[in-house]
Short mmCIF file of C-alpha atoms and ligand atoms in Angstrom, two decimals:
data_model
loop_
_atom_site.label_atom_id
_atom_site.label_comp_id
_atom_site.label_asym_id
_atom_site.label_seq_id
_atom_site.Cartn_x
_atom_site.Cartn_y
_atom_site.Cartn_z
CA UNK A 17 -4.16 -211.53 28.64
CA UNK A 18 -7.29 -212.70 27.28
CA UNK A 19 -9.12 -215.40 25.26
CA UNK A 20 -9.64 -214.79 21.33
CA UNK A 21 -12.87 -215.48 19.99
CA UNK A 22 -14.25 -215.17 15.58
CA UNK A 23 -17.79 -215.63 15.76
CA UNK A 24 -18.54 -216.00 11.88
CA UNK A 25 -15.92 -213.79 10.42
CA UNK A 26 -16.65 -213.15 7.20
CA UNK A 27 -14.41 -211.09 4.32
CA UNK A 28 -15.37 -210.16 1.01
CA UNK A 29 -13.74 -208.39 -1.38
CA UNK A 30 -14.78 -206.38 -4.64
CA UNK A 31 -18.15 -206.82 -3.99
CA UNK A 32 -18.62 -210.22 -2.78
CA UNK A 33 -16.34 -211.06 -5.92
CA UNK A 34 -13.78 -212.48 -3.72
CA UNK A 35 -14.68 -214.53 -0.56
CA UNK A 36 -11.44 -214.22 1.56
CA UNK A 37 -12.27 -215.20 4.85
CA UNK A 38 -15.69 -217.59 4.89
CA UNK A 39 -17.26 -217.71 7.80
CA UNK A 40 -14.30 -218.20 10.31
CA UNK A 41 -15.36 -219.98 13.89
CA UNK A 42 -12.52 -220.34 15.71
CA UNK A 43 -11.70 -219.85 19.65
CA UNK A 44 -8.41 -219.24 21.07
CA UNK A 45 -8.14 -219.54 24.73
CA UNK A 46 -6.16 -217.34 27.17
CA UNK A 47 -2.78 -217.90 26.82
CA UNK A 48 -3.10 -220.69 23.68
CA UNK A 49 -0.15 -220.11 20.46
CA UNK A 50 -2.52 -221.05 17.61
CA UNK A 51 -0.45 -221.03 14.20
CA UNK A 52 -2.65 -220.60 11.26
CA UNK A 53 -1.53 -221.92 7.88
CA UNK A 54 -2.64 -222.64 4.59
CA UNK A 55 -1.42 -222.13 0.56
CA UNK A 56 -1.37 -218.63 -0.57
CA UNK A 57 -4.50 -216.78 -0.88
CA UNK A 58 -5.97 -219.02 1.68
CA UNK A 59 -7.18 -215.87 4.39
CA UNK A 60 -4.07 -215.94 6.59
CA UNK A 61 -3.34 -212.39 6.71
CA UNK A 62 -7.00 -210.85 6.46
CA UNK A 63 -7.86 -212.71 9.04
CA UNK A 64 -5.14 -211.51 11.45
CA UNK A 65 -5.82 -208.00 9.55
CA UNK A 66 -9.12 -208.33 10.66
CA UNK A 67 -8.04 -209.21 14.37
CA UNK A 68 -5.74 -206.33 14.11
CA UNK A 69 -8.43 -203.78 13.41
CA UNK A 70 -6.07 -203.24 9.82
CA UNK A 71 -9.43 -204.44 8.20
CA UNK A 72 -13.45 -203.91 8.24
CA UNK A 73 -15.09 -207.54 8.41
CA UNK A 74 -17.90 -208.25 5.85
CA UNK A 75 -19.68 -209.60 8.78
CA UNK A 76 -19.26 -211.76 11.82
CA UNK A 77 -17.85 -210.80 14.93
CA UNK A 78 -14.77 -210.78 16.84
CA UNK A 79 -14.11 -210.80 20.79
CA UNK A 80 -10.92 -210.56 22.98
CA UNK A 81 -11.54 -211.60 26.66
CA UNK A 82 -15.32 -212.00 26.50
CA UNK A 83 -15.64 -207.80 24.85
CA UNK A 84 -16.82 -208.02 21.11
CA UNK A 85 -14.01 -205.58 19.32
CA UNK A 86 -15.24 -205.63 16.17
CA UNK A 87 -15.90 -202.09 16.02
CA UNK A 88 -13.29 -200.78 18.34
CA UNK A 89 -10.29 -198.72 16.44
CA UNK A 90 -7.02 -200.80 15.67
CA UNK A 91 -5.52 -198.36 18.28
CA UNK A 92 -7.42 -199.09 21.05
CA UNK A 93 -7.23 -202.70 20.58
CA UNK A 94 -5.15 -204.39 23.16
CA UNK A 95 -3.18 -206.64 20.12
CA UNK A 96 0.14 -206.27 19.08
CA UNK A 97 1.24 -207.45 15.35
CA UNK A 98 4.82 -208.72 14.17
CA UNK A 99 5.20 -208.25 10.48
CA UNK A 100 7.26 -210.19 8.02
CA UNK A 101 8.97 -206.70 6.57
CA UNK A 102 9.21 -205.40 10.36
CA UNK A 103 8.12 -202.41 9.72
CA UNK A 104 10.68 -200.47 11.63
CA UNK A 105 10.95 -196.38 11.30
CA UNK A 106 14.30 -195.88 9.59
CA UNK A 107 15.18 -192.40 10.74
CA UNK A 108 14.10 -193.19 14.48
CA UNK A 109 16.64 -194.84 17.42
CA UNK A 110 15.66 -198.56 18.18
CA UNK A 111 14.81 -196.91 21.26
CA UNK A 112 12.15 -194.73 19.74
CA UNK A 113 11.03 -197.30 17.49
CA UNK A 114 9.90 -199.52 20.32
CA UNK A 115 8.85 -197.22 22.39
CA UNK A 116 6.73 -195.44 19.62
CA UNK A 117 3.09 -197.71 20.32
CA UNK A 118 3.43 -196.90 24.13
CA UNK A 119 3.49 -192.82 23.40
CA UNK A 120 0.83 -193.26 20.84
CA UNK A 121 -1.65 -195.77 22.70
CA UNK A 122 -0.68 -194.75 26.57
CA UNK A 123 -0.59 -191.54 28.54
CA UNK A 124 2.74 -193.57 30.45
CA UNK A 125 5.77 -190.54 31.61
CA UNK A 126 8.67 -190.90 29.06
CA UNK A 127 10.68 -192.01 31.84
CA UNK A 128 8.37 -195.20 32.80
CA UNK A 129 8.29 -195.70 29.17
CA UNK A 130 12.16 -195.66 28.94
CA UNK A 131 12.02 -198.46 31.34
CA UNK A 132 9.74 -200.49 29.64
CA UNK A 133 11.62 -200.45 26.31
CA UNK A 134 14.94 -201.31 28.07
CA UNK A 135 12.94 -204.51 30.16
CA UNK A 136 12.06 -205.32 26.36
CA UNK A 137 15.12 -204.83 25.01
CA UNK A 138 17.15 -206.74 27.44
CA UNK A 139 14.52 -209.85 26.66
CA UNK A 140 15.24 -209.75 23.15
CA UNK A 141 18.93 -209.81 23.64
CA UNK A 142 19.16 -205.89 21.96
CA UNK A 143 19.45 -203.84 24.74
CA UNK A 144 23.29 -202.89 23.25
CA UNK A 145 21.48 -201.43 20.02
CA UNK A 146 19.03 -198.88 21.53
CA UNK A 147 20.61 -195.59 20.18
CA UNK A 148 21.64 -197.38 16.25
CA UNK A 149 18.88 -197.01 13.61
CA UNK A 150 17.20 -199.66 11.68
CA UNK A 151 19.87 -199.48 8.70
CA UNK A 152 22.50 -200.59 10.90
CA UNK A 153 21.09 -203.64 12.08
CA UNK A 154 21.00 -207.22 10.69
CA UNK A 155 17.19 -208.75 9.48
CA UNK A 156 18.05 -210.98 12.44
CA UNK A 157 18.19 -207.91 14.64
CA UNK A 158 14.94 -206.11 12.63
CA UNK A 159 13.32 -208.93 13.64
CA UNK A 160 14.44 -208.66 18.17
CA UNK A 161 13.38 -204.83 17.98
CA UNK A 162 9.99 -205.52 15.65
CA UNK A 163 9.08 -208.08 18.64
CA UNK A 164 10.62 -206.13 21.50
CA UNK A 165 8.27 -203.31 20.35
CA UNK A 166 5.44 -205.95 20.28
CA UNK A 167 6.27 -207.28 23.66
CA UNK A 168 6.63 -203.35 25.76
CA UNK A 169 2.90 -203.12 25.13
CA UNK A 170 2.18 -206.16 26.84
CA UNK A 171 -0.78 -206.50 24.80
CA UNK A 172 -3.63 -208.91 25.40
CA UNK A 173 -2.91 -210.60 21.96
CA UNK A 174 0.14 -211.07 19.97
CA UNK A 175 -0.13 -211.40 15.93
CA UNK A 176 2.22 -212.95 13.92
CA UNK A 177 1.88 -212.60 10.35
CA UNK A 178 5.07 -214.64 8.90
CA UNK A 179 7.35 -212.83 10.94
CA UNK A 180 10.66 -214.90 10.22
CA UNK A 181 9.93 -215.66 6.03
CA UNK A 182 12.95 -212.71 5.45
CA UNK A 183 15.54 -214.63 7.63
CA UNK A 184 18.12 -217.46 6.61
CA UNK A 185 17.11 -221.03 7.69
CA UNK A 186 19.33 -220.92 10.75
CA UNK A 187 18.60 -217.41 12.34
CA UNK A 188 14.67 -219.17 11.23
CA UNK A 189 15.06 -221.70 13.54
CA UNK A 190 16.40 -220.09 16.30
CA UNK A 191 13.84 -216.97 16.08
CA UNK A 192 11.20 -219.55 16.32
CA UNK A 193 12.67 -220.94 19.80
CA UNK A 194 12.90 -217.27 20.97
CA UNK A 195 9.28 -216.89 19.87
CA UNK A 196 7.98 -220.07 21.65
CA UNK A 197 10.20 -219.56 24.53
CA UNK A 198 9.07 -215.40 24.89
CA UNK A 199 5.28 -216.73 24.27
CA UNK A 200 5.60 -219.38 27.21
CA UNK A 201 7.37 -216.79 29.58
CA UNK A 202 4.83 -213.78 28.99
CA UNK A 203 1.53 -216.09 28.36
CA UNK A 204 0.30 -213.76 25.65
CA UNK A 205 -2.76 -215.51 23.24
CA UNK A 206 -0.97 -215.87 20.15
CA UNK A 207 -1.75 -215.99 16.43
CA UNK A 208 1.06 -217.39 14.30
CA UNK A 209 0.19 -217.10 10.28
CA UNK A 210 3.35 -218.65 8.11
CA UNK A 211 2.85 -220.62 4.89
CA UNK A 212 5.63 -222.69 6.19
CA UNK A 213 3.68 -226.44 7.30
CA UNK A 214 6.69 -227.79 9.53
CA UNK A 215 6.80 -223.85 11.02
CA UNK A 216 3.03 -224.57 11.91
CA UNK A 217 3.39 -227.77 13.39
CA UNK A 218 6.60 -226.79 15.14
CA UNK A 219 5.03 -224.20 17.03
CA UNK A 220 1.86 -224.30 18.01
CA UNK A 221 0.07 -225.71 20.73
CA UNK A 222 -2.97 -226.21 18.26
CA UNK A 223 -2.56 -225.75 14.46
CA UNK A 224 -5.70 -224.28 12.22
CA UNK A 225 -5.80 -225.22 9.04
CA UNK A 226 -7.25 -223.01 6.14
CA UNK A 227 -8.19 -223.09 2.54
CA UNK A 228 -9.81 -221.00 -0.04
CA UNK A 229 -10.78 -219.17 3.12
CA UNK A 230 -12.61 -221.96 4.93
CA UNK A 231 -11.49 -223.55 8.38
CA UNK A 232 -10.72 -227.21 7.37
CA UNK A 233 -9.38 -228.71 10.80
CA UNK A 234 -7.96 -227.51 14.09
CA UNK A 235 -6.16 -229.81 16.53
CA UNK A 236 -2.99 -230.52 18.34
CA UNK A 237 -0.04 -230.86 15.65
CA UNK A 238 -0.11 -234.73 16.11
CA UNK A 239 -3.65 -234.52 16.06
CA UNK A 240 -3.86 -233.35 12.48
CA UNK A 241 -0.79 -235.53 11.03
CA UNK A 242 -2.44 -238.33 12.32
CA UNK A 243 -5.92 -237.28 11.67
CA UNK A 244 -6.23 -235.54 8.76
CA UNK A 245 -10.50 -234.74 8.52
CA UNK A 246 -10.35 -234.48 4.73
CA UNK A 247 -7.78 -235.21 1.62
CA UNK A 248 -6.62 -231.68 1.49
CA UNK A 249 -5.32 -231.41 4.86
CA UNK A 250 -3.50 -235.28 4.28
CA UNK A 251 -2.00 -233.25 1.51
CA UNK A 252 -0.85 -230.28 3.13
CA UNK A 253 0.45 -231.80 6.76
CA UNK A 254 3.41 -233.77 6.53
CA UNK A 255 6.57 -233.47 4.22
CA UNK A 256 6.80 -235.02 1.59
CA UNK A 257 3.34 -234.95 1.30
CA UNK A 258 1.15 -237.91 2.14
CA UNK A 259 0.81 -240.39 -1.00
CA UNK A 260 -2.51 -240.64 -2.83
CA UNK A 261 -3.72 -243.42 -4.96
CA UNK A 262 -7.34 -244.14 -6.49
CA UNK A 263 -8.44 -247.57 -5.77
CA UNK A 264 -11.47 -249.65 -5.85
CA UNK A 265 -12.65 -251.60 -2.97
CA UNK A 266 -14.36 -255.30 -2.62
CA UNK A 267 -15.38 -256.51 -0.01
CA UNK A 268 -13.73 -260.29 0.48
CA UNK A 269 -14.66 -262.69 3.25
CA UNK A 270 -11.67 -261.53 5.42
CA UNK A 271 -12.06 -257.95 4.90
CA UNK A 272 -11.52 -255.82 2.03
CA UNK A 273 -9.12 -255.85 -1.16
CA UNK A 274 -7.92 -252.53 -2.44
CA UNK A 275 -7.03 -252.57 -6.65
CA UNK A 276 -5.45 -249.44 -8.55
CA UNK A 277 -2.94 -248.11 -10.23
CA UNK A 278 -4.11 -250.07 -13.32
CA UNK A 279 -3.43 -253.48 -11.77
CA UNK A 280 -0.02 -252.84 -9.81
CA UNK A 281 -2.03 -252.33 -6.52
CA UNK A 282 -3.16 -254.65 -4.29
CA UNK A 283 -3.90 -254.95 -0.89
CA UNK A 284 -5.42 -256.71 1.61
CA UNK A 285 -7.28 -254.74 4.75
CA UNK A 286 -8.51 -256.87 7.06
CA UNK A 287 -11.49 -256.93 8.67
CA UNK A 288 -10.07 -255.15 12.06
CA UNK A 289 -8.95 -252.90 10.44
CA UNK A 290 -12.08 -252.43 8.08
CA UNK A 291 -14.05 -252.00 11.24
CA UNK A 292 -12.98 -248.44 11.60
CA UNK A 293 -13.70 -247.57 8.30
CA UNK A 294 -17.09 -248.82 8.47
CA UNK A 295 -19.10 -250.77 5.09
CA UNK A 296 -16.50 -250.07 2.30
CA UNK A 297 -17.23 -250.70 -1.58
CA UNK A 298 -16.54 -249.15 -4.30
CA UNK A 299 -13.69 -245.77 -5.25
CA UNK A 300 -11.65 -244.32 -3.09
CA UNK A 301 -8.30 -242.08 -2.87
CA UNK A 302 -5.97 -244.20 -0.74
CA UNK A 303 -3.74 -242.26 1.53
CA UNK A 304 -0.12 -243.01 2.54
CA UNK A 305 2.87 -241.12 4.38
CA UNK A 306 5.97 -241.74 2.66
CA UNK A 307 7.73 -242.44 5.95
CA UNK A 308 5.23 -245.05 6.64
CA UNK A 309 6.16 -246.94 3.66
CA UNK A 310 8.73 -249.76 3.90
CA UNK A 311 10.37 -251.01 0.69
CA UNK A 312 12.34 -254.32 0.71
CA UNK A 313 14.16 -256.23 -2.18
CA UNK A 314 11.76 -259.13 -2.30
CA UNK A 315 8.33 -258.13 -1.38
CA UNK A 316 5.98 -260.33 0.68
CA UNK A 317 2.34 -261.18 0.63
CA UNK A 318 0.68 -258.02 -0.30
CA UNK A 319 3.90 -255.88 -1.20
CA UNK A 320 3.35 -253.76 -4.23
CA UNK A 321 6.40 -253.87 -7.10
CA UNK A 322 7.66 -250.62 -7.89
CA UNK A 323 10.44 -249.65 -9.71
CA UNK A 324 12.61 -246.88 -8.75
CA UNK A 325 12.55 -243.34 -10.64
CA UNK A 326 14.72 -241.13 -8.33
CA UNK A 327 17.02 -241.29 -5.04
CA UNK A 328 16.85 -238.08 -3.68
CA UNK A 329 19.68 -238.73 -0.17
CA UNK A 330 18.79 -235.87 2.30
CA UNK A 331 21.29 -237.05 4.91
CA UNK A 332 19.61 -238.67 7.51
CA UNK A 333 17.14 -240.60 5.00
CA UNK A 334 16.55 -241.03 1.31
CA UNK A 335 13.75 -239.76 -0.73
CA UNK A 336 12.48 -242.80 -3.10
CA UNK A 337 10.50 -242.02 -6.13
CA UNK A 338 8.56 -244.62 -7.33
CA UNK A 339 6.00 -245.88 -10.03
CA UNK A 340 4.07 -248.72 -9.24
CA UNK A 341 3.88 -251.50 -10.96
CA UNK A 342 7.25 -253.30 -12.80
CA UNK A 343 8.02 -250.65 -14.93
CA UNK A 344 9.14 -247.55 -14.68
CA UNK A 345 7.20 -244.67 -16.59
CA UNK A 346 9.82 -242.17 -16.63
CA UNK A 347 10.45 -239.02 -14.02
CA UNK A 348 11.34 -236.82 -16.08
CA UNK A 349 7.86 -236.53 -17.74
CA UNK A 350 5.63 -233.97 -16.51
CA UNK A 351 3.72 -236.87 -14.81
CA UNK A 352 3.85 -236.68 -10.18
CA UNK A 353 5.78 -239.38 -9.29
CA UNK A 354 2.84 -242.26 -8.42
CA UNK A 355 4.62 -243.08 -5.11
CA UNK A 356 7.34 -241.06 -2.49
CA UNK A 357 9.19 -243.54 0.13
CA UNK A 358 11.50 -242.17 2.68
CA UNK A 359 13.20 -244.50 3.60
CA UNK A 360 16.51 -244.85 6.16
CA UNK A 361 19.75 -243.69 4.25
CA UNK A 362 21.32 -247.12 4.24
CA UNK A 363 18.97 -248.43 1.81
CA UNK A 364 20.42 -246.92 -1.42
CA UNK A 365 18.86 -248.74 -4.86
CA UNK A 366 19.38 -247.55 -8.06
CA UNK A 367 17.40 -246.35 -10.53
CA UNK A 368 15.48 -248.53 -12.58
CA UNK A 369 15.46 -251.23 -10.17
CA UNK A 370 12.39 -253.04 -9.16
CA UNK A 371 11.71 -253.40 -5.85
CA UNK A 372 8.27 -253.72 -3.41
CA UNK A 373 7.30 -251.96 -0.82
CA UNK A 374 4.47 -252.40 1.95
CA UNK A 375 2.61 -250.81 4.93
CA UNK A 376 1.24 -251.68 7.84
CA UNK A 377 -2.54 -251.52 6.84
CA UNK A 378 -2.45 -249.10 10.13
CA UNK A 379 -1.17 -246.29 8.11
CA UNK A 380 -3.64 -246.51 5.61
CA UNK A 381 -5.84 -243.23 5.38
CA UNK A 382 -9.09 -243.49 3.12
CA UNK A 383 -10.68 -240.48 1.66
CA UNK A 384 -13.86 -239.95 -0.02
CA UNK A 385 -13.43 -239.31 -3.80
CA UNK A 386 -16.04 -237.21 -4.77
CA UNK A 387 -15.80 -234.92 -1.28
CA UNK A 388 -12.26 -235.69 -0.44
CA UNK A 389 -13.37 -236.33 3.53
CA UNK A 390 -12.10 -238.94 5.54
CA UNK A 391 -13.43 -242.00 5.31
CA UNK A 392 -14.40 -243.44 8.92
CA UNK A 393 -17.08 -245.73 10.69
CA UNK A 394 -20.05 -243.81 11.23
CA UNK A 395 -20.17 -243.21 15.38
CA UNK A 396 -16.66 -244.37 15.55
CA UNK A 397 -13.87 -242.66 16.57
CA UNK A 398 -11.42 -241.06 13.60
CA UNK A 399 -9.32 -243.41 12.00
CA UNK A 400 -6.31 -245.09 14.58
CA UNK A 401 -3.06 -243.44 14.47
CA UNK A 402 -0.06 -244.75 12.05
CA UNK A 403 2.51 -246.18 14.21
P1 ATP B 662 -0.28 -215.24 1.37
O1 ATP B 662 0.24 -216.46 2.06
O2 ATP B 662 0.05 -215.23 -0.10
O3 ATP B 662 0.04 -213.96 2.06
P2 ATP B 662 -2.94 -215.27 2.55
O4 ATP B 662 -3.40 -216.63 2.93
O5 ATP B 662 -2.42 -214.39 3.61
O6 ATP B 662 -1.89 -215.38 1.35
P3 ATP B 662 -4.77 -213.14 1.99
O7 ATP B 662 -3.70 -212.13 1.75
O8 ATP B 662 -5.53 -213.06 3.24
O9 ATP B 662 -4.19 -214.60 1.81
O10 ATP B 662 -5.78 -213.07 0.76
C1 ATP B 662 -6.97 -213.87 0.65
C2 ATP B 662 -7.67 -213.56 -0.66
O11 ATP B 662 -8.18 -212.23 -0.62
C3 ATP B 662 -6.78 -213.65 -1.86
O12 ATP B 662 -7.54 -214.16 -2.93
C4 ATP B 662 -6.40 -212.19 -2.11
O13 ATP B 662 -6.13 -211.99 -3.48
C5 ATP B 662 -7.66 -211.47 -1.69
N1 ATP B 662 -7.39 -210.11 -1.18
C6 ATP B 662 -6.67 -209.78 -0.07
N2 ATP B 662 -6.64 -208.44 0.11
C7 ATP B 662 -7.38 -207.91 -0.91
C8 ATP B 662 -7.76 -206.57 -1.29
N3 ATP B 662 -7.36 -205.52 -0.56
N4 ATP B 662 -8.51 -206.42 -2.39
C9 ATP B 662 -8.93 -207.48 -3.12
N5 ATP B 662 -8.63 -208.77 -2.82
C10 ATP B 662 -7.86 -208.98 -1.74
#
């Protein structure tokens, strides 16, 4: 076991063409499950390929436990990577399959490695399927040998590189409880990529955050939700995604009044909570979860009409999609809906109506327009939490 350091990992590809991986910083420590995640083509999987030794770094650095790897063979590498597609030998027993790395990395006797596989194999819940091949096996199954095989090396460093995306959304969720469980039992540093955000958040002790190859924000799951460092991450964290509006803001003897959304926005920050946003005047993109947003008949000071485009029931709650303002500009245009609301399942309106909704000026998230960063007090703490 062992800590997990990029020192300024850089990837470029077709000469310099293609910046995949931009100067990565990132340390993991000894025993940490750090899921990485980010839209497609963000750097997930170089970056892990790059761990792995699957891929030459443009420059930067990387160390495992304090020893800088970066030029040491994939095979000597103490790592061991899960793959989406498993990549199981078809023609080989599950036994052979997993205990394939220990012959090729290992001078162990066959018989010490026979042990190994079955201590594996008897984790995973497989240790019935050791003489079947591959072919007979459910993805389910794939998936217990691929990480049995990772787990018999007892590598410093696990890899993940969206090891459950070929699996049904049941055997999904249970997989990822067997991963976090396995992970806590064996303390292995672990790297979790997936595309999925809820997968991210669901898992990892500390989520990192990337785009167009860039580190945007690392933190605790709750961390990020709550403090999203720029409008991209706002964006991507949370589902459905965090509401954005451009507004203008004056300053008014009692705080601050936010206008957009061609007139049907309006609202009233007060100076408390203006404080932690420092001196604001002038554009903005205003940020809002939908499940911070409550919606009533009537409205109150400072609710915002909106009339009602879609109910979308998912069961437990209803997805509300709204344009602001008293009339309703159409869903079925190619126009974003101006405004998501989840809201509890019992409140059901139909569409077309008009109703108003509000927020507790808490839950309000201000970005920067031309930089998209978060807007906050300069010296002060990020922005409070939403309750
Ligand atoms: P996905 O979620 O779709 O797998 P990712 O975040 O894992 O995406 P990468 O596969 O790391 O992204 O790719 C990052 C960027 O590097 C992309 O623009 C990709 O097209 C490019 N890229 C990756 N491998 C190569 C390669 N061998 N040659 C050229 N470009 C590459």
């Amino acid at each position: 076991m062992a800590s997990l350091e990029l020192k300024a990992l850089r990837k470029e590809f077709d000469g310099g063409s293609i910046v995949a991986v931009d100067d990565l910083e990132l340390f993991i420590e000894d025993g940490e499950f750090v899921t990485v995640v980010g839209p497609s083509g963000c750097g997930k999987s170089t970056t892990l390929r790059m761990i792995a030794g699957l891929e030459r770094p443009t420059s930067g650095r990387i160390h495992i436990g304090g020893n800088d790897i970066t030029d040491v063979h994939a095979r000597h590498r103490d790592v061991a990577m899960v793959f989406q597609n498993y990549a199981l030998y078809p023609h080989k027993t599950i036994q052979q399959n997993m205990a394939f790395g220990l012959r090729m990395s290992t001078d162990m006797s066959a018989e010490k490695r026979e042990q190994r596989v079955y201590e594996a194999a008897e984790m995973m819940g497989i240790e019935d399927l050791l003489d079947d091949t591959p072919g007979e096996l459910s993805g389910g199954q794939k998936q217990r040998v691929a990480l049995g095989r990772a787990i018999v090396r007892e590598p410093d460093v696990f890899l993940f590189d969206e090891p459950l995306s070929n699996l049904d959304a049941k055997l999904r969720t249970t997989m990822r409880t067997e991963i976090q469980r396995l992970q806590e039992e064996l303390g292995i540093t672990s790297v979790y990529v997936t595309h999925d955000q809820e997968e991210a958040m669901t898992m990892g002790d500390r989520i990192v955050i990337l785009n167009d190859g860039k580190l945007q924000q690392t933190g605790k799951p709750t961390e990020v939700y709550q403090n999203p460092t720029n409008q991209f991450v706002a964006g991507f964290v949370g589902s459905p995604s965090m509401n954005f509006i451009d507004i203008e803001a004056t300053p008014i003897d009692s705080g601050v009044r936010l206008t957009g959304a061609d007139g049907a926005f309006s609202y009233h920050l007060t100076s408390g909570r203006t404080d932690t946003f420092g001196d604001i005047s002038g554009t903005y993109v205003l940020g809002i979860r939908p499940e911070h947003v409550v919606v009533s008949e009537d409205g109150g000071e400072d609710a915002v009409p909106a009339t009602v485009d879609v109910v979308e029931p998912i069961g437990s709650d209803n997805y509300l999609y709204l344009d602001l303002g008293t009339e309703s500009r159409s869903f079925d245009t190619e126009d974003a809906p101006d405004f998501i609301a989840r809201v509890p399942a019992d409140i059901e309106p139909e569409v077309g109506d008009l109703i108003h909704i509000s927020f507790e000026e808490s839950s309000v998230h201000l970005f920067d327009t031309e930089t998209g960063e978060a807007v906050t007090a300069a010296d002060e703490p990020t922005v409070t939490a939403p309750q």
